[in-house]
mmCIF file of N, CA and C in Angstrom:
data_model
loop_
_atom_site.group_PDB
_atom_site.id
_atom_site.type_symbol
_atom_site.label_atom_id
_atom_site.label_comp_id
_atom_site.label_asym_id
_atom_site.label_seq_id
_atom_site.Cartn_x
_atom_site.Cartn_y
_atom_site.Cartn_z
ATOM 1 N N MET K 7 3.946 36.804 -29.200
ATOM 2 C CA MET K 7 5.154 36.162 -29.884
ATOM 3 C C MET K 7 6.192 35.728 -28.632
ATOM 4 N N GLN K 8 6.288 36.536 -27.626
ATOM 5 C CA GLN K 8 7.352 36.194 -26.591
ATOM 6 C C GLN K 8 6.821 35.152 -25.737
ATOM 7 N N ALA K 9 7.611 34.105 -25.468
ATOM 8 C CA ALA K 9 7.306 33.078 -24.607
ATOM 9 C C ALA K 9 7.888 33.283 -23.318
ATOM 10 N N GLU K 10 7.377 32.503 -22.329
ATOM 11 C CA GLU K 10 7.797 32.626 -20.922
ATOM 12 C C GLU K 10 9.341 32.261 -21.082
ATOM 13 N N ALA K 11 10.047 32.787 -20.075
ATOM 14 C CA ALA K 11 11.605 32.472 -20.059
ATOM 15 C C ALA K 11 11.729 31.067 -20.274
ATOM 16 N N GLY K 12 12.594 30.590 -21.330
ATOM 17 C CA GLY K 12 12.866 29.253 -21.424
ATOM 18 C C GLY K 12 11.856 28.296 -22.124
ATOM 19 N N GLU K 13 10.605 28.855 -22.224
ATOM 20 C CA GLU K 13 9.411 27.958 -22.766
ATOM 21 C C GLU K 13 9.890 27.611 -24.260
ATOM 22 N N GLY K 14 9.821 26.373 -24.560
ATOM 23 C CA GLY K 14 10.029 25.828 -25.861
ATOM 24 C C GLY K 14 11.537 25.794 -26.320
ATOM 25 N N TYR K 15 12.528 26.120 -25.323
ATOM 26 C CA TYR K 15 13.875 25.958 -25.597
ATOM 27 C C TYR K 15 14.587 25.010 -24.729
ATOM 28 N N GLU K 16 15.398 24.180 -25.232
ATOM 29 C CA GLU K 16 16.128 23.224 -24.362
ATOM 30 C C GLU K 16 17.476 23.753 -24.469
ATOM 31 N N VAL K 17 17.910 24.782 -23.432
ATOM 32 C CA VAL K 17 18.990 25.435 -23.579
ATOM 33 C C VAL K 17 20.341 24.600 -23.270
ATOM 34 N N PHE K 18 20.244 23.472 -22.653
ATOM 35 C CA PHE K 18 21.340 22.648 -22.474
ATOM 36 C C PHE K 18 21.584 21.671 -23.593
ATOM 37 N N HIS K 19 20.875 21.795 -24.707
ATOM 38 C CA HIS K 19 21.100 20.873 -25.916
ATOM 39 C C HIS K 19 21.959 21.671 -26.805
ATOM 40 N N THR K 20 22.784 21.014 -27.411
ATOM 41 C CA THR K 20 23.828 21.845 -28.291
ATOM 42 C C THR K 20 23.114 22.371 -29.548
ATOM 43 N N ASP K 21 22.034 21.910 -29.928
ATOM 44 C CA ASP K 21 21.334 22.344 -31.166
ATOM 45 C C ASP K 21 20.237 23.593 -30.866
ATOM 46 N N CYS K 22 20.204 24.118 -29.546
ATOM 47 C CA CYS K 22 19.206 24.989 -29.322
ATOM 48 C C CYS K 22 19.689 26.458 -29.758
ATOM 49 N N PRO K 23 18.737 27.067 -30.553
ATOM 50 C CA PRO K 23 19.101 28.367 -31.019
ATOM 51 C C PRO K 23 19.331 29.463 -29.920
ATOM 52 N N ALA K 24 18.636 29.302 -28.720
ATOM 53 C CA ALA K 24 18.992 30.239 -27.655
ATOM 54 C C ALA K 24 20.397 30.042 -27.148
ATOM 55 N N ARG K 25 20.795 28.965 -27.284
ATOM 56 C CA ARG K 25 22.228 28.755 -26.828
ATOM 57 C C ARG K 25 23.260 29.316 -27.794
ATOM 58 N N ASP K 26 22.927 29.254 -29.034
ATOM 59 C CA ASP K 26 23.638 30.077 -29.945
ATOM 60 C C ASP K 26 23.741 31.477 -29.655
ATOM 61 N N VAL K 27 22.597 32.185 -29.398
ATOM 62 C CA VAL K 27 22.711 33.505 -29.038
ATOM 63 C C VAL K 27 23.380 33.844 -27.819
ATOM 64 N N VAL K 28 23.326 33.130 -26.759
ATOM 65 C CA VAL K 28 24.184 33.232 -25.574
ATOM 66 C C VAL K 28 25.560 33.045 -25.925
ATOM 67 N N ASP K 29 25.998 32.195 -26.638
ATOM 68 C CA ASP K 29 27.391 32.033 -27.175
ATOM 69 C C ASP K 29 27.821 33.324 -27.797
ATOM 70 N N HIS K 30 27.058 33.816 -28.730
ATOM 71 C CA HIS K 30 27.462 35.151 -29.397
ATOM 72 C C HIS K 30 27.563 36.224 -28.415
ATOM 73 N N VAL K 31 26.627 36.377 -27.583
ATOM 74 C CA VAL K 31 26.527 37.441 -26.574
ATOM 75 C C VAL K 31 27.847 37.406 -25.751
ATOM 76 N N THR K 32 28.184 36.240 -25.156
ATOM 77 C CA THR K 32 29.260 36.025 -24.265
ATOM 78 C C THR K 32 30.587 35.760 -24.853
ATOM 79 N N SER K 33 30.708 35.835 -26.186
ATOM 80 C CA SER K 33 31.940 35.624 -26.941
ATOM 81 C C SER K 33 32.945 36.622 -26.480
ATOM 82 N N ARG K 34 34.118 36.413 -26.955
ATOM 83 C CA ARG K 34 35.278 37.312 -26.424
ATOM 84 C C ARG K 34 34.988 38.841 -26.898
ATOM 85 N N TRP K 35 34.304 39.031 -27.931
ATOM 86 C CA TRP K 35 33.996 40.484 -28.306
ATOM 87 C C TRP K 35 32.530 40.851 -28.200
ATOM 88 N N GLY K 36 31.630 39.925 -28.291
ATOM 89 C CA GLY K 36 30.211 40.174 -28.185
ATOM 90 C C GLY K 36 29.823 41.003 -26.978
ATOM 91 N N ILE K 37 30.277 40.808 -25.932
ATOM 92 C CA ILE K 37 29.902 41.535 -24.704
ATOM 93 C C ILE K 37 30.474 42.929 -24.735
ATOM 94 N N TRP K 38 31.612 43.122 -25.424
ATOM 95 C CA TRP K 38 32.214 44.436 -25.483
ATOM 96 C C TRP K 38 31.369 45.276 -26.436
ATOM 97 N N VAL K 39 30.841 44.675 -27.546
ATOM 98 C CA VAL K 39 30.136 45.535 -28.486
ATOM 99 C C VAL K 39 28.837 45.918 -27.836
ATOM 100 N N LEU K 40 28.207 44.993 -27.134
ATOM 101 C CA LEU K 40 27.012 45.323 -26.482
ATOM 102 C C LEU K 40 27.035 46.483 -25.489
ATOM 103 N N ILE K 41 28.195 46.414 -24.621
ATOM 104 C CA ILE K 41 28.506 47.317 -23.641
ATOM 105 C C ILE K 41 28.783 48.795 -24.355
ATOM 106 N N SER K 42 29.552 48.662 -25.344
ATOM 107 C CA SER K 42 29.856 49.936 -26.138
ATOM 108 C C SER K 42 28.731 50.639 -26.707
ATOM 109 N N LEU K 43 27.764 49.768 -27.102
ATOM 110 C CA LEU K 43 26.552 50.502 -27.793
ATOM 111 C C LEU K 43 25.417 50.853 -26.685
ATOM 112 N N ARG K 44 25.734 50.650 -25.469
ATOM 113 C CA ARG K 44 24.593 50.856 -24.364
ATOM 114 C C ARG K 44 24.125 52.240 -24.311
ATOM 115 N N SER K 45 25.034 53.234 -24.481
ATOM 116 C CA SER K 45 24.780 54.683 -24.482
ATOM 117 C C SER K 45 24.467 55.345 -25.732
ATOM 118 N N ASN K 46 25.222 54.896 -26.741
ATOM 119 C CA ASN K 46 25.023 55.669 -28.039
ATOM 120 C C ASN K 46 25.163 54.767 -29.218
ATOM 121 N N ASP K 47 24.512 55.160 -30.335
ATOM 122 C CA ASP K 47 24.655 54.423 -31.543
ATOM 123 C C ASP K 47 26.057 54.873 -32.069
ATOM 124 N N LEU K 48 26.967 53.903 -32.675
ATOM 125 C CA LEU K 48 28.202 54.248 -33.165
ATOM 126 C C LEU K 48 28.415 53.848 -34.552
ATOM 127 N N ARG K 49 29.348 54.548 -35.151
ATOM 128 C CA ARG K 49 29.773 54.105 -36.558
ATOM 129 C C ARG K 49 30.824 53.019 -36.411
ATOM 130 N N PHE K 50 31.206 52.380 -37.385
ATOM 131 C CA PHE K 50 32.025 51.105 -37.245
ATOM 132 C C PHE K 50 33.492 51.538 -36.614
ATOM 133 N N TYR K 51 33.914 52.606 -37.136
ATOM 134 C CA TYR K 51 35.297 53.000 -36.792
ATOM 135 C C TYR K 51 35.224 53.560 -35.294
ATOM 136 N N GLU K 52 34.097 54.178 -34.872
ATOM 137 C CA GLU K 52 34.053 54.541 -33.473
ATOM 138 C C GLU K 52 33.988 53.234 -32.531
ATOM 139 N N LEU K 53 33.284 52.250 -32.994
ATOM 140 C CA LEU K 53 33.313 51.041 -32.227
ATOM 141 C C LEU K 53 34.664 50.455 -32.152
ATOM 142 N N ARG K 54 35.313 50.409 -33.397
ATOM 143 C CA ARG K 54 36.741 49.729 -33.323
ATOM 144 C C ARG K 54 37.656 50.584 -32.426
ATOM 145 N N GLU K 55 37.447 51.905 -32.330
ATOM 146 C CA GLU K 55 38.300 52.652 -31.395
ATOM 147 C C GLU K 55 37.935 52.489 -29.916
ATOM 148 N N SER K 56 36.740 52.314 -29.621
ATOM 149 C CA SER K 56 36.220 52.027 -28.275
ATOM 150 C C SER K 56 36.545 50.751 -27.705
ATOM 151 N N ILE K 57 36.869 49.679 -28.499
ATOM 152 C CA ILE K 57 37.143 48.389 -28.052
ATOM 153 C C ILE K 57 38.543 48.110 -28.343
ATOM 154 N N GLN K 58 39.451 48.497 -27.485
ATOM 155 C CA GLN K 58 40.840 48.228 -27.796
ATOM 156 C C GLN K 58 41.062 46.775 -27.903
ATOM 157 N N GLY K 59 42.017 46.440 -28.824
ATOM 158 C CA GLY K 59 42.382 45.076 -29.036
ATOM 159 C C GLY K 59 41.691 44.246 -30.155
ATOM 160 N N ILE K 60 40.571 44.827 -30.661
ATOM 161 C CA ILE K 60 39.766 44.120 -31.549
ATOM 162 C C ILE K 60 40.209 44.469 -32.915
ATOM 163 N N SER K 61 40.281 43.408 -33.768
ATOM 164 C CA SER K 61 40.722 43.678 -35.220
ATOM 165 C C SER K 61 39.430 44.067 -36.019
ATOM 166 N N GLU K 62 39.670 44.737 -37.105
ATOM 167 C CA GLU K 62 38.629 45.111 -37.961
ATOM 168 C C GLU K 62 37.845 43.801 -38.361
ATOM 169 N N LYS K 63 38.575 42.723 -38.659
ATOM 170 C CA LYS K 63 37.870 41.528 -39.175
ATOM 171 C C LYS K 63 36.944 40.914 -37.977
ATOM 172 N N MET K 64 37.436 40.988 -36.773
ATOM 173 C CA MET K 64 36.638 40.422 -35.692
ATOM 174 C C MET K 64 35.451 41.201 -35.355
ATOM 175 N N LEU K 65 35.629 42.619 -35.486
ATOM 176 C CA LEU K 65 34.487 43.503 -35.149
ATOM 177 C C LEU K 65 33.482 43.348 -36.157
ATOM 178 N N ALA K 66 33.878 43.181 -37.578
ATOM 179 C CA ALA K 66 32.881 43.018 -38.534
ATOM 180 C C ALA K 66 32.104 41.567 -38.294
ATOM 181 N N GLN K 67 32.895 40.633 -38.054
ATOM 182 C CA GLN K 67 32.211 39.260 -37.820
ATOM 183 C C GLN K 67 31.360 39.261 -36.606
ATOM 184 N N THR K 68 31.725 39.896 -35.483
ATOM 185 C CA THR K 68 30.927 39.999 -34.260
ATOM 186 C C THR K 68 29.588 40.729 -34.580
ATOM 187 N N LEU K 69 29.766 41.923 -35.227
ATOM 188 C CA LEU K 69 28.687 42.687 -35.597
ATOM 189 C C LEU K 69 27.660 42.051 -36.571
ATOM 190 N N ARG K 70 28.246 41.306 -37.552
ATOM 191 C CA ARG K 70 27.314 40.545 -38.367
ATOM 192 C C ARG K 70 26.509 39.540 -37.647
ATOM 193 N N THR K 71 27.131 38.805 -36.616
ATOM 194 C CA THR K 71 26.503 37.799 -35.910
ATOM 195 C C THR K 71 25.428 38.384 -35.012
ATOM 196 N N LEU K 72 25.740 39.553 -34.407
ATOM 197 C CA LEU K 72 24.681 40.163 -33.338
ATOM 198 C C LEU K 72 23.655 40.779 -34.166
ATOM 199 N N VAL K 73 23.914 41.255 -35.443
ATOM 200 C CA VAL K 73 22.709 41.769 -36.338
ATOM 201 C C VAL K 73 21.886 40.612 -36.606
ATOM 202 N N GLU K 74 22.475 39.367 -37.124
ATOM 203 C CA GLU K 74 21.583 38.246 -37.519
ATOM 204 C C GLU K 74 20.857 37.701 -36.280
ATOM 205 N N ASP K 75 21.426 37.822 -34.965
ATOM 206 C CA ASP K 75 20.702 37.325 -33.836
ATOM 207 C C ASP K 75 19.588 38.454 -33.299
ATOM 208 N N GLY K 76 19.660 39.610 -33.990
ATOM 209 C CA GLY K 76 18.546 40.611 -33.614
ATOM 210 C C GLY K 76 18.858 41.478 -32.530
ATOM 211 N N LEU K 77 19.990 41.423 -32.083
ATOM 212 C CA LEU K 77 20.507 42.191 -30.949
ATOM 213 C C LEU K 77 20.983 43.751 -31.358
ATOM 214 N N VAL K 78 21.536 43.787 -32.531
ATOM 215 C CA VAL K 78 22.157 44.986 -33.061
ATOM 216 C C VAL K 78 21.429 45.323 -34.372
ATOM 217 N N TRP K 79 21.103 46.677 -34.549
ATOM 218 C CA TRP K 79 20.599 46.987 -35.951
ATOM 219 C C TRP K 79 21.869 47.644 -36.687
ATOM 220 N N ARG K 80 21.696 47.707 -37.993
ATOM 221 C CA ARG K 80 22.791 48.282 -38.876
ATOM 222 C C ARG K 80 22.110 49.200 -39.879
ATOM 223 N N ARG K 81 22.528 50.424 -40.009
ATOM 224 C CA ARG K 81 22.116 51.392 -40.892
ATOM 225 C C ARG K 81 23.174 51.796 -41.897
ATOM 226 N N VAL K 82 23.029 51.776 -43.156
ATOM 227 C CA VAL K 82 24.144 52.285 -44.085
ATOM 228 C C VAL K 82 23.502 53.526 -44.765
ATOM 229 N N GLU K 83 24.326 54.626 -44.627
ATOM 230 C CA GLU K 83 24.053 55.808 -45.466
ATOM 231 C C GLU K 83 24.609 55.792 -46.717
ATOM 232 N N PRO K 84 23.835 56.214 -47.795
ATOM 233 C CA PRO K 84 24.320 56.087 -49.198
ATOM 234 C C PRO K 84 25.247 57.245 -49.468
ATOM 235 N N THR K 85 26.433 57.285 -48.796
ATOM 236 C CA THR K 85 27.354 58.333 -49.026
ATOM 237 C C THR K 85 28.635 57.584 -49.790
ATOM 238 N N THR K 86 29.637 58.435 -49.912
ATOM 239 C CA THR K 86 30.787 57.911 -50.572
ATOM 240 C C THR K 86 31.865 58.258 -49.613
ATOM 241 N N PRO K 87 32.579 57.431 -48.880
ATOM 242 C CA PRO K 87 32.204 56.082 -48.691
ATOM 243 C C PRO K 87 31.055 56.001 -47.877
ATOM 244 N N PRO K 88 30.402 54.789 -47.928
ATOM 245 C CA PRO K 88 29.126 54.651 -47.080
ATOM 246 C C PRO K 88 29.437 54.700 -45.594
ATOM 247 N N GLN K 89 28.544 55.429 -44.893
ATOM 248 C CA GLN K 89 28.623 55.519 -43.374
ATOM 249 C C GLN K 89 27.714 54.456 -42.819
ATOM 250 N N VAL K 90 28.394 53.590 -41.930
ATOM 251 C CA VAL K 90 27.591 52.437 -41.385
ATOM 252 C C VAL K 90 27.505 52.748 -39.863
ATOM 253 N N THR K 91 26.288 52.731 -39.400
ATOM 254 C CA THR K 91 26.071 53.026 -38.085
ATOM 255 C C THR K 91 25.407 51.757 -37.327
ATOM 256 N N TYR K 92 25.629 51.493 -36.068
ATOM 257 C CA TYR K 92 25.235 50.417 -35.471
ATOM 258 C C TYR K 92 24.688 50.831 -33.996
ATOM 259 N N GLY K 93 23.563 50.208 -33.625
ATOM 260 C CA GLY K 93 22.832 50.455 -32.354
ATOM 261 C C GLY K 93 22.167 49.208 -31.776
ATOM 262 N N LEU K 94 21.841 49.371 -30.494
ATOM 263 C CA LEU K 94 21.177 48.156 -30.042
ATOM 264 C C LEU K 94 19.613 48.192 -30.329
ATOM 265 N N THR K 95 19.098 46.981 -30.631
ATOM 266 C CA THR K 95 17.602 46.890 -30.842
ATOM 267 C C THR K 95 17.079 46.757 -29.403
ATOM 268 N N GLU K 96 15.763 46.650 -29.260
ATOM 269 C CA GLU K 96 15.045 46.474 -27.994
ATOM 270 C C GLU K 96 15.541 45.176 -27.339
ATOM 271 N N PHE K 97 15.721 44.182 -28.056
ATOM 272 C CA PHE K 97 16.122 42.925 -27.537
ATOM 273 C C PHE K 97 17.618 43.079 -27.051
ATOM 274 N N GLY K 98 18.491 43.841 -27.923
ATOM 275 C CA GLY K 98 19.904 44.035 -27.481
ATOM 276 C C GLY K 98 20.004 44.898 -26.193
ATOM 277 N N ARG K 99 19.144 45.873 -26.079
ATOM 278 C CA ARG K 99 19.211 46.732 -24.834
ATOM 279 C C ARG K 99 18.782 45.791 -23.615
ATOM 280 N N ASP K 100 17.723 44.909 -23.859
ATOM 281 C CA ASP K 100 17.287 44.036 -22.814
ATOM 282 C C ASP K 100 18.347 43.033 -22.374
ATOM 283 N N VAL K 101 19.138 42.600 -23.294
ATOM 284 C CA VAL K 101 20.115 41.653 -22.976
ATOM 285 C C VAL K 101 21.469 42.352 -22.591
ATOM 286 N N GLY K 102 21.677 43.371 -23.164
ATOM 287 C CA GLY K 102 22.944 44.150 -22.706
ATOM 288 C C GLY K 102 22.828 44.861 -21.332
ATOM 289 N N GLU K 103 21.665 45.098 -20.775
ATOM 290 C CA GLU K 103 21.461 45.809 -19.502
ATOM 291 C C GLU K 103 22.178 44.992 -18.345
ATOM 292 N N PRO K 104 21.879 43.714 -18.277
ATOM 293 C CA PRO K 104 22.600 42.949 -17.128
ATOM 294 C C PRO K 104 24.113 42.888 -17.300
ATOM 295 N N LEU K 105 24.441 42.796 -18.666
ATOM 296 C CA LEU K 105 25.889 42.681 -18.855
ATOM 297 C C LEU K 105 26.574 44.030 -18.393
ATOM 298 N N ALA K 106 26.023 45.126 -18.703
ATOM 299 C CA ALA K 106 26.634 46.343 -18.417
ATOM 300 C C ALA K 106 26.517 46.457 -16.799
ATOM 301 N N GLU K 107 25.478 46.004 -16.233
ATOM 302 C CA GLU K 107 25.444 46.086 -14.713
ATOM 303 C C GLU K 107 26.554 45.094 -14.110
ATOM 304 N N LEU K 108 26.713 43.942 -14.661
ATOM 305 C CA LEU K 108 27.939 43.014 -14.385
ATOM 306 C C LEU K 108 29.172 43.837 -14.353
ATOM 307 N N PHE K 109 29.422 44.446 -15.576
ATOM 308 C CA PHE K 109 30.593 45.202 -15.761
ATOM 309 C C PHE K 109 30.809 46.186 -14.732
ATOM 310 N N ASP K 110 29.763 47.073 -14.500
ATOM 311 C CA ASP K 110 29.859 48.148 -13.402
ATOM 312 C C ASP K 110 30.077 47.521 -12.173
ATOM 313 N N ARG K 111 29.466 46.446 -11.706
ATOM 314 C CA ARG K 111 29.654 45.808 -10.421
ATOM 315 C C ARG K 111 31.139 45.434 -10.193
ATOM 316 N N ILE K 112 31.672 44.788 -11.356
ATOM 317 C CA ILE K 112 33.072 44.297 -11.215
ATOM 318 C C ILE K 112 34.025 45.631 -11.074
ATOM 319 N N THR K 113 33.783 46.684 -11.875
ATOM 320 C CA THR K 113 34.722 47.730 -11.812
ATOM 321 C C THR K 113 34.540 48.449 -10.416
ATOM 322 N N ARG K 114 33.418 48.485 -9.807
ATOM 323 C CA ARG K 114 33.173 49.096 -8.517
ATOM 324 C C ARG K 114 33.952 48.303 -7.443
ATOM 325 N N ARG K 115 34.054 46.950 -7.569
ATOM 326 C CA ARG K 115 34.522 46.134 -6.400
ATOM 327 C C ARG K 115 36.087 45.982 -6.665
ATOM 328 N N LEU K 116 36.646 46.193 -7.743
ATOM 329 C CA LEU K 116 38.121 46.121 -7.924
ATOM 330 C C LEU K 116 38.831 47.186 -7.085
ATOM 331 N N PRO K 117 39.952 46.788 -6.682
ATOM 332 C CA PRO K 117 40.758 47.963 -5.869
ATOM 333 C C PRO K 117 41.135 48.973 -6.948
ATOM 334 N N PRO K 118 41.310 50.187 -6.274
ATOM 335 C CA PRO K 118 41.608 51.304 -7.189
ATOM 336 C C PRO K 118 43.067 51.064 -7.980
ATOM 337 N N ARG K 119 43.149 51.320 -9.312
ATOM 338 C CA ARG K 119 44.307 51.293 -9.977
ATOM 339 C C ARG K 119 45.434 52.283 -9.626
ATOM 340 N N SER K 120 46.574 51.782 -9.522
ATOM 341 C CA SER K 120 47.641 52.626 -9.173
ATOM 342 C C SER K 120 48.224 53.265 -10.447
ATOM 343 N N ALA K 121 48.653 54.429 -10.343
ATOM 344 C CA ALA K 121 49.206 55.081 -11.476
ATOM 345 C C ALA K 121 50.503 54.450 -11.876
ATOM 346 N N GLY K 122 50.865 54.308 -13.119
ATOM 347 C CA GLY K 122 52.038 53.599 -13.465
ATOM 348 C C GLY K 122 51.996 52.681 -14.459
#
């Protein structure tokens, strides 16, 4: 099922589905969701608390898109209220790994933050 990298996709064409996934992953919030889920599965409110500055609406929209792209899975526990948990699929872990590495490289190279 897996094709060679890029095989069958014209990634520089605007109608390429691979391009859509790249846009979703590198969107303002997509990258932070993938990095937040790299170590643990999280419930919706835990994700919202871990990503400062994201609104509930944007988190829900970003998660919906990443679930549709097959990068994130969603599990609903039939409780009252329902508990919704999110985690990375194998595809999501594969895509998220270099993003987390990029994040780690950037934070290692930045000068130390001064208190204040």
